[in-house]
């Protein structure tokens, strides 16, 4: 079975500082990995994904994530946080062998960027 | 990019009534759609997987007679909450995967259901 763990409910960071939102995953085969962001009362917005290839994936709004197979991690990072980055972030995984299996989400991490 | 719409975005209904939520893929054909439910400050919980032209597959603990899912065409899936109760109040989000089996799911903007 697939699962995703986001160990932090809340991450606080000062504006201009680097930010990291952690994610670890568990799948039987090779993973498809995703990050989404959600603003209040809105749906999910896609940030980035890892399918194959380069372990460092660059996405929208200056975010990036690094796939680490040995640590089964896919942490989201940004070199310099903005107040507008404050939102709820979800990591998701899908088993590459899974055919039509859906994405499985972590519980989410609330990012608060303080001016 | 691929767009998924949901209607309505917000609905208030009385206990005992039924509510239908529509999910449409606007610029692609979706052989598979997924319905998620999100409680306040919690993650998305998969309710069911809907394949065009066949019965939906429900996750454990989701009542199929209460949450009726119909995927009648390649661009439309509906979720009907029957005999709604206040505990059904939640944020419902649909997602669609395109016909070519793309690895990406496209998400709708969500529907906020409030049952009074």
PDB file of C-alpha atoms in Angstrom:
ATOM      1  CA  UNK A   1       0.000   0.000   0.000  1.00  0.00           C
ATOM      2  CA  UNK A   2       1.060   3.544  -0.660  1.00  0.00           C
ATOM      3  CA  UNK A   3       1.482   6.092   2.087  1.00  0.00           C
ATOM      4  CA  UNK A   4       2.880   9.547   2.631  1.00  0.00           C
ATOM      5  CA  UNK A   5       4.110  11.124   5.828  1.00  0.00           C
ATOM      6  CA  UNK A   6       4.430  14.827   6.431  1.00  0.00           C
ATOM      7  CA  UNK A   7       5.910  14.943   9.917  1.00  0.00           C
ATOM      8  CA  UNK A   8       5.277  18.637  10.548  1.00  0.00           C
ATOM      9  CA  UNK A   9       1.794  20.055  11.006  1.00  0.00           C
ATOM     10  CA  UNK A  10       3.147  23.593  10.916  1.00  0.00           C
ATOM     11  CA  UNK A  11       6.290  25.263   9.619  1.00  0.00           C
ATOM     12  CA  UNK A  12       7.086  28.862  10.461  1.00  0.00           C
ATOM     13  CA  UNK A  13       9.749  30.804   8.603  1.00  0.00           C
ATOM     14  CA  UNK A  14      10.735  34.434   8.307  1.00  0.00           C
ATOM     15  CA  UNK A  15      10.322  36.142   4.958  1.00  0.00           C
ATOM     16  CA  UNK A  16      13.492  35.927   2.915  1.00  0.00           C
ATOM     17  CA  UNK A  17      14.741  32.824   4.694  1.00  0.00           C
ATOM     18  CA  UNK A  18      14.926  29.416   3.043  1.00  0.00           C
ATOM     19  CA  UNK A  19      12.079  27.017   3.721  1.00  0.00           C
ATOM     20  CA  UNK A  20      11.783  23.243   3.778  1.00  0.00           C
ATOM     21  CA  UNK A  21       8.608  21.198   4.037  1.00  0.00           C
ATOM     22  CA  UNK A  22       9.322  17.542   4.682  1.00  0.00           C
ATOM     23  CA  UNK A  23       7.784  14.499   3.040  1.00  0.00           C
ATOM     24  CA  UNK A  24       8.577  10.803   3.146  1.00  0.00           C
ATOM     25  CA  UNK A  25       6.774   8.114   1.224  1.00  0.00           C
ATOM     26  CA  UNK A  26       6.221   4.391   1.004  1.00  0.00           C
ATOM     27  CA  UNK A  27       5.304   2.482  -2.158  1.00  0.00           C
ATOM     28  CA  UNK A  28       5.844  -1.046  -3.373  1.00  0.00           C
ATOM     29  CA  UNK A  29       7.416  -0.041  -6.654  1.00  0.00           C
ATOM     30  CA  UNK A  30       8.840   3.165  -8.035  1.00  0.00           C
ATOM     31  CA  UNK A  31       7.002   6.309  -7.072  1.00  0.00           C
ATOM     32  CA  UNK A  32       5.423   9.194  -8.829  1.00  0.00           C
ATOM     33  CA  UNK A  33       5.722  12.089  -6.353  1.00  0.00           C
ATOM     34  CA  UNK A  34       3.863  15.385  -6.282  1.00  0.00           C
ATOM     35  CA  UNK A  35       3.542  18.568  -4.305  1.00  0.00           C
ATOM     36  CA  UNK A  36       0.349  20.603  -4.239  1.00  0.00           C
ATOM     37  CA  UNK A  37      -0.545  23.854  -2.509  1.00  0.00           C
ATOM     38  CA  UNK A  38      -3.959  24.803  -1.201  1.00  0.00           C
ATOM     39  CA  UNK A  39      -5.165  28.272  -0.290  1.00  0.00           C
ATOM     40  CA  UNK A  40      -8.193  28.741   2.015  1.00  0.00           C
ATOM     41  CA  UNK A  41     -11.434  27.391   0.534  1.00  0.00           C
ATOM     42  CA  UNK A  42      -9.728  26.604  -2.742  1.00  0.00           C
ATOM     43  CA  UNK A  43      -8.836  23.457  -4.607  1.00  0.00           C
ATOM     44  CA  UNK A  44      -5.350  22.124  -5.070  1.00  0.00           C
ATOM     45  CA  UNK A  45      -2.761  23.805  -7.205  1.00  0.00           C
ATOM     46  CA  UNK A  46      -0.030  21.691  -8.726  1.00  0.00           C
ATOM     47  CA  UNK A  47       3.511  22.755  -7.812  1.00  0.00           C
ATOM     48  CA  UNK A  48       5.799  20.079  -9.155  1.00  0.00           C
ATOM     49  CA  UNK A  49       6.278  16.391  -9.726  1.00  0.00           C
ATOM     50  CA  UNK A  50       8.958  13.750  -9.912  1.00  0.00           C
ATOM     51  CA  UNK A  51       8.520  10.923 -12.374  1.00  0.00           C
ATOM     52  CA  UNK A  52      12.026   9.960 -13.412  1.00  0.00           C
ATOM     53  CA  UNK A  53      15.339  11.552 -14.272  1.00  0.00           C
ATOM     54  CA  UNK A  54      17.036  14.327 -12.377  1.00  0.00           C
ATOM     55  CA  UNK A  55      16.487  14.029  -8.647  1.00  0.00           C
ATOM     56  CA  UNK A  56      16.113  17.794  -8.266  1.00  0.00           C
ATOM     57  CA  UNK A  57      12.800  18.948  -9.642  1.00  0.00           C
ATOM     58  CA  UNK A  58      11.957  22.608 -10.184  1.00  0.00           C
ATOM     59  CA  UNK A  59       8.379  23.744 -10.096  1.00  0.00           C
ATOM     60  CA  UNK A  60       6.080  26.728  -9.918  1.00  0.00           C
ATOM     61  CA  UNK A  61       6.655  29.897  -7.886  1.00  0.00           C
ATOM     62  CA  UNK A  62      10.342  29.136  -7.282  1.00  0.00           C
ATOM     63  CA  UNK A  63       9.743  25.881  -5.437  1.00  0.00           C
ATOM     64  CA  UNK A  64      11.872  22.821  -5.902  1.00  0.00           C
ATOM     65  CA  UNK A  65      12.017  19.341  -4.429  1.00  0.00           C
ATOM     66  CA  UNK A  66      14.674  16.698  -4.186  1.00  0.00           C
ATOM     67  CA  UNK A  67      13.928  13.035  -4.642  1.00  0.00           C
ATOM     68  CA  UNK A  68      16.067  10.871  -2.371  1.00  0.00           C
ATOM     69  CA  UNK A  69      15.466   7.207  -3.015  1.00  0.00           C
ATOM     70  CA  UNK A  70      17.628   5.899  -0.182  1.00  0.00           C
ATOM     71  CA  UNK A  71      15.793   8.031   2.352  1.00  0.00           C
ATOM     72  CA  UNK A  72      12.423   7.704   0.566  1.00  0.00           C
ATOM     73  CA  UNK A  73      12.028  11.444   0.866  1.00  0.00           C
ATOM     74  CA  UNK A  74      10.781  14.238  -1.359  1.00  0.00           C
ATOM     75  CA  UNK A  75      11.228  17.448   0.624  1.00  0.00           C
ATOM     76  CA  UNK A  76       9.906  20.710  -0.775  1.00  0.00           C
ATOM     77  CA  UNK A  77      12.248  23.685  -0.692  1.00  0.00           C
ATOM     78  CA  UNK A  78      12.460  27.324  -1.620  1.00  0.00           C
ATOM     79  CA  UNK A  79      15.578  29.471  -1.252  1.00  0.00           C
ATOM     80  CA  UNK A  80      13.759  32.625  -0.143  1.00  0.00           C
ATOM     81  CA  UNK A  81      10.264  32.520   1.339  1.00  0.00           C
ATOM     82  CA  UNK A  82       7.555  35.079   0.597  1.00  0.00           C
ATOM     83  CA  UNK A  83       4.604  35.995   2.784  1.00  0.00           C
ATOM     84  CA  UNK A  84       2.377  34.951  -0.114  1.00  0.00           C
ATOM     85  CA  UNK A  85       3.760  31.402   0.175  1.00  0.00           C
ATOM     86  CA  UNK A  86       1.735  30.974   3.371  1.00  0.00           C
ATOM     87  CA  UNK A  87      -0.664  28.118   2.636  1.00  0.00           C
ATOM     88  CA  UNK A  88      -1.306  24.422   3.165  1.00  0.00           C
ATOM     89  CA  UNK A  89       1.072  22.104   1.339  1.00  0.00           C
ATOM     90  CA  UNK A  90       0.365  18.501   0.438  1.00  0.00           C
ATOM     91  CA  UNK A  91       2.778  15.828  -0.671  1.00  0.00           C
ATOM     92  CA  UNK A  92       1.288  12.965  -2.684  1.00  0.00           C
ATOM     93  CA  UNK A  93       2.476   9.680  -4.113  1.00  0.00           C
ATOM     94  CA  UNK A  94       1.340   7.182  -6.672  1.00  0.00           C
ATOM     95  CA  UNK A  95       2.883   3.822  -7.420  1.00  0.00           C
ATOM     96  CA  UNK A  96       4.244   3.856 -10.955  1.00  0.00           C
ATOM     97  CA  UNK A  97       2.952   0.344 -11.492  1.00  0.00           C
ATOM     98  CA  UNK A  98      -0.512   1.147 -10.257  1.00  0.00           C
ATOM     99  CA  UNK A  99      -2.438   1.646 -13.481  1.00  0.00           C
ATOM    100  CA  UNK A 100      -5.366   3.775 -12.522  1.00  0.00           C
ATOM    101  CA  UNK A 101      -4.562   4.124  -8.854  1.00  0.00           C
ATOM    102  CA  UNK A 102      -5.250   7.526  -7.350  1.00  0.00           C
ATOM    103  CA  UNK A 103      -2.873   9.839  -5.612  1.00  0.00           C
ATOM    104  CA  UNK A 104      -2.475   9.267  -1.902  1.00  0.00           C
ATOM    105  CA  UNK A 105      -1.942  12.410   0.114  1.00  0.00           C
ATOM    106  CA  UNK A 106      -0.071  13.279   3.242  1.00  0.00           C
ATOM    107  CA  UNK A 107      -1.937  15.091   5.992  1.00  0.00           C
ATOM    108  CA  UNK A 108      -0.593  18.441   4.912  1.00  0.00           C
ATOM    109  CA  UNK A 109       1.777  20.995   6.372  1.00  0.00           C
ATOM    110  CA  UNK A 110       0.718  24.534   7.066  1.00  0.00           C
ATOM    111  CA  UNK A 111       3.405  27.000   6.098  1.00  0.00           C
ATOM    112  CA  UNK A 112       3.397  30.390   7.719  1.00  0.00           C
ATOM    113  CA  UNK A 113       5.822  32.998   6.396  1.00  0.00           C
ATOM    114  CA  UNK A 114       6.238  35.919   8.732  1.00  0.00           C
ATOM    115  CA  UNK A 115       7.138  39.360   7.466  1.00  0.00           C
TER     116      UNK A 115
ATOM    117  CA  UNK B   1      -3.307  23.234 -19.211  1.00  0.00           C
ATOM    118  CA  UNK B   2      -6.003  20.789 -18.255  1.00  0.00           C
ATOM    119  CA  UNK B   3      -8.944  22.341 -16.428  1.00  0.00           C
ATOM    120  CA  UNK B   4     -11.431  20.666 -14.131  1.00  0.00           C
ATOM    121  CA  UNK B   5     -14.514  22.531 -12.988  1.00  0.00           C
ATOM    122  CA  UNK B   6     -16.946  21.830 -10.184  1.00  0.00           C
ATOM    123  CA  UNK B   7     -20.447  23.090  -9.684  1.00  0.00           C
ATOM    124  CA  UNK B   8     -21.665  24.432  -7.394  1.00  0.00           C
ATOM    125  CA  UNK B   9     -18.723  25.950  -5.567  1.00  0.00           C
ATOM    126  CA  UNK B  10     -20.782  26.347  -2.443  1.00  0.00           C
ATOM    127  CA  UNK B  11     -24.122  24.868  -1.375  1.00  0.00           C
ATOM    128  CA  UNK B  12     -26.242  24.947   1.743  1.00  0.00           C
ATOM    129  CA  UNK B  13     -29.001  22.399   2.168  1.00  0.00           C
ATOM    130  CA  UNK B  14     -31.333  21.158   4.845  1.00  0.00           C
ATOM    131  CA  UNK B  15     -31.012  17.814   6.577  1.00  0.00           C
ATOM    132  CA  UNK B  16     -32.715  15.036   4.702  1.00  0.00           C
ATOM    133  CA  UNK B  17     -32.394  16.572   1.280  1.00  0.00           C
ATOM    134  CA  UNK B  18     -30.081  15.452  -1.508  1.00  0.00           C
ATOM    135  CA  UNK B  19     -27.392  17.481  -3.195  1.00  0.00           C
ATOM    136  CA  UNK B  20     -25.689  16.862  -6.529  1.00  0.00           C
ATOM    137  CA  UNK B  21     -22.178  18.060  -7.269  1.00  0.00           C
ATOM    138  CA  UNK B  22     -20.872  18.080 -10.824  1.00  0.00           C
ATOM    139  CA  UNK B  23     -17.298  17.620 -11.918  1.00  0.00           C
ATOM    140  CA  UNK B  24     -16.301  18.364 -15.500  1.00  0.00           C
ATOM    141  CA  UNK B  25     -13.084  18.071 -17.430  1.00  0.00           C
ATOM    142  CA  UNK B  26     -13.203  21.071 -19.736  1.00  0.00           C
ATOM    143  CA  UNK B  27     -10.470  20.436 -22.271  1.00  0.00           C
ATOM    144  CA  UNK B  28      -9.677  16.765 -22.044  1.00  0.00           C
ATOM    145  CA  UNK B  29     -11.394  13.417 -21.787  1.00  0.00           C
ATOM    146  CA  UNK B  30     -11.233  11.819 -18.387  1.00  0.00           C
ATOM    147  CA  UNK B  31     -11.629   8.083 -18.281  1.00  0.00           C
ATOM    148  CA  UNK B  32     -11.093   8.167 -14.550  1.00  0.00           C
ATOM    149  CA  UNK B  33     -12.292  10.644 -11.973  1.00  0.00           C
ATOM    150  CA  UNK B  34     -11.692  10.621  -8.268  1.00  0.00           C
ATOM    151  CA  UNK B  35     -13.761  12.099  -5.469  1.00  0.00           C
ATOM    152  CA  UNK B  36     -12.070  13.323  -2.319  1.00  0.00           C
ATOM    153  CA  UNK B  37     -13.426  14.727   0.898  1.00  0.00           C
ATOM    154  CA  UNK B  38     -11.569  17.166   3.083  1.00  0.00           C
ATOM    155  CA  UNK B  39     -12.426  18.035   6.661  1.00  0.00           C
ATOM    156  CA  UNK B  40     -11.211  21.317   8.138  1.00  0.00           C
ATOM    157  CA  UNK B  41      -7.463  21.384   8.591  1.00  0.00           C
ATOM    158  CA  UNK B  42      -7.144  17.800   7.408  1.00  0.00           C
ATOM    159  CA  UNK B  43      -5.907  16.005   4.362  1.00  0.00           C
ATOM    160  CA  UNK B  44      -7.828  14.824   1.357  1.00  0.00           C
ATOM    161  CA  UNK B  45      -9.447  11.459   1.898  1.00  0.00           C
ATOM    162  CA  UNK B  46     -10.261   9.454  -1.196  1.00  0.00           C
ATOM    163  CA  UNK B  47     -13.931   8.503  -1.304  1.00  0.00           C
ATOM    164  CA  UNK B  48     -14.227   6.697  -4.605  1.00  0.00           C
ATOM    165  CA  UNK B  49     -12.753   6.109  -8.022  1.00  0.00           C
ATOM    166  CA  UNK B  50     -15.074   6.569 -10.954  1.00  0.00           C
ATOM    167  CA  UNK B  51     -14.481   5.049 -14.369  1.00  0.00           C
ATOM    168  CA  UNK B  52     -16.542   6.160 -17.336  1.00  0.00           C
ATOM    169  CA  UNK B  53     -19.355   3.764 -18.075  1.00  0.00           C
ATOM    170  CA  UNK B  54     -18.857   1.524 -15.071  1.00  0.00           C
ATOM    171  CA  UNK B  55     -19.690   1.475 -11.400  1.00  0.00           C
ATOM    172  CA  UNK B  56     -17.570   3.481  -9.034  1.00  0.00           C
ATOM    173  CA  UNK B  57     -15.166   1.808  -6.660  1.00  0.00           C
ATOM    174  CA  UNK B  58     -15.654   3.044  -3.126  1.00  0.00           C
ATOM    175  CA  UNK B  59     -13.050   3.194  -0.423  1.00  0.00           C
ATOM    176  CA  UNK B  60     -13.581   1.300   2.771  1.00  0.00           C
ATOM    177  CA  UNK B  61     -15.980   3.055   5.090  1.00  0.00           C
ATOM    178  CA  UNK B  62     -17.661   5.141   2.396  1.00  0.00           C
ATOM    179  CA  UNK B  63     -21.361   4.353   2.000  1.00  0.00           C
ATOM    180  CA  UNK B  64     -22.110   3.841  -1.666  1.00  0.00           C
ATOM    181  CA  UNK B  65     -25.846   4.284  -1.149  1.00  0.00           C
ATOM    182  CA  UNK B  66     -25.288   7.617   0.513  1.00  0.00           C
ATOM    183  CA  UNK B  67     -22.692   8.980  -1.881  1.00  0.00           C
ATOM    184  CA  UNK B  68     -23.949   8.140  -5.347  1.00  0.00           C
ATOM    185  CA  UNK B  69     -21.393   8.569  -8.101  1.00  0.00           C
ATOM    186  CA  UNK B  70     -22.209   8.602 -11.779  1.00  0.00           C
ATOM    187  CA  UNK B  71     -19.629   8.906 -14.539  1.00  0.00           C
ATOM    188  CA  UNK B  72     -21.848   8.938 -17.579  1.00  0.00           C
ATOM    189  CA  UNK B  73     -19.483  10.554 -20.045  1.00  0.00           C
ATOM    190  CA  UNK B  74     -15.802  11.170 -20.569  1.00  0.00           C
ATOM    191  CA  UNK B  75     -16.142  14.738 -19.315  1.00  0.00           C
ATOM    192  CA  UNK B  76     -18.662  14.548 -16.504  1.00  0.00           C
ATOM    193  CA  UNK B  77     -18.907  12.822 -13.150  1.00  0.00           C
ATOM    194  CA  UNK B  78     -21.476  13.599 -10.490  1.00  0.00           C
ATOM    195  CA  UNK B  79     -21.543  13.006  -6.765  1.00  0.00           C
ATOM    196  CA  UNK B  80     -24.954  12.995  -5.092  1.00  0.00           C
ATOM    197  CA  UNK B  81     -25.097  13.191  -1.340  1.00  0.00           C
ATOM    198  CA  UNK B  82     -28.414  11.584  -0.445  1.00  0.00           C
ATOM    199  CA  UNK B  83     -30.396  12.309   2.702  1.00  0.00           C
ATOM    200  CA  UNK B  84     -27.747  14.717   3.846  1.00  0.00           C
ATOM    201  CA  UNK B  85     -26.924  15.167   7.513  1.00  0.00           C
ATOM    202  CA  UNK B  86     -24.879  17.863   9.240  1.00  0.00           C
ATOM    203  CA  UNK B  87     -21.931  15.460   9.543  1.00  0.00           C
ATOM    204  CA  UNK B  88     -21.799  15.353   5.742  1.00  0.00           C
ATOM    205  CA  UNK B  89     -20.785  18.991   5.762  1.00  0.00           C
ATOM    206  CA  UNK B  90     -17.361  19.095   4.201  1.00  0.00           C
ATOM    207  CA  UNK B  91     -15.246  20.241   1.280  1.00  0.00           C
ATOM    208  CA  UNK B  92     -15.601  17.881  -1.665  1.00  0.00           C
ATOM    209  CA  UNK B  93     -12.923  17.887  -4.352  1.00  0.00           C
ATOM    210  CA  UNK B  94     -12.951  15.997  -7.607  1.00  0.00           C
ATOM    211  CA  UNK B  95      -9.980  15.065  -9.720  1.00  0.00           C
ATOM    212  CA  UNK B  96      -9.605  13.734 -13.233  1.00  0.00           C
ATOM    213  CA  UNK B  97      -7.022  11.771 -15.118  1.00  0.00           C
ATOM    214  CA  UNK B  98      -6.905  12.073 -18.873  1.00  0.00           C
ATOM    215  CA  UNK B  99      -7.669   9.362 -21.350  1.00  0.00           C
ATOM    216  CA  UNK B 100      -4.055   8.696 -22.197  1.00  0.00           C
ATOM    217  CA  UNK B 101      -3.446   7.646 -18.611  1.00  0.00           C
ATOM    218  CA  UNK B 102      -1.285  10.613 -17.797  1.00  0.00           C
ATOM    219  CA  UNK B 103       0.546  10.376 -14.531  1.00  0.00           C
ATOM    220  CA  UNK B 104      -1.014  13.613 -13.387  1.00  0.00           C
ATOM    221  CA  UNK B 105      -4.360  14.213 -11.765  1.00  0.00           C
ATOM    222  CA  UNK B 106      -6.064  17.525 -12.357  1.00  0.00           C
ATOM    223  CA  UNK B 107      -8.105  18.898  -9.507  1.00  0.00           C
ATOM    224  CA  UNK B 108     -11.312  20.844  -9.420  1.00  0.00           C
ATOM    225  CA  UNK B 109     -11.681  23.911  -7.208  1.00  0.00           C
ATOM    226  CA  UNK B 110     -13.843  22.077  -4.680  1.00  0.00           C
ATOM    227  CA  UNK B 111     -17.409  22.337  -3.395  1.00  0.00           C
ATOM    228  CA  UNK B 112     -18.186  23.481   0.107  1.00  0.00           C
ATOM    229  CA  UNK B 113     -21.268  21.627   1.372  1.00  0.00           C
ATOM    230  CA  UNK B 114     -23.021  22.821   4.501  1.00  0.00           C
ATOM    231  CA  UNK B 115     -25.958  20.813   5.828  1.00  0.00           C
ATOM    232  CA  UNK B 116     -28.157  22.629   8.325  1.00  0.00           C
TER     233      UNK B 116
END
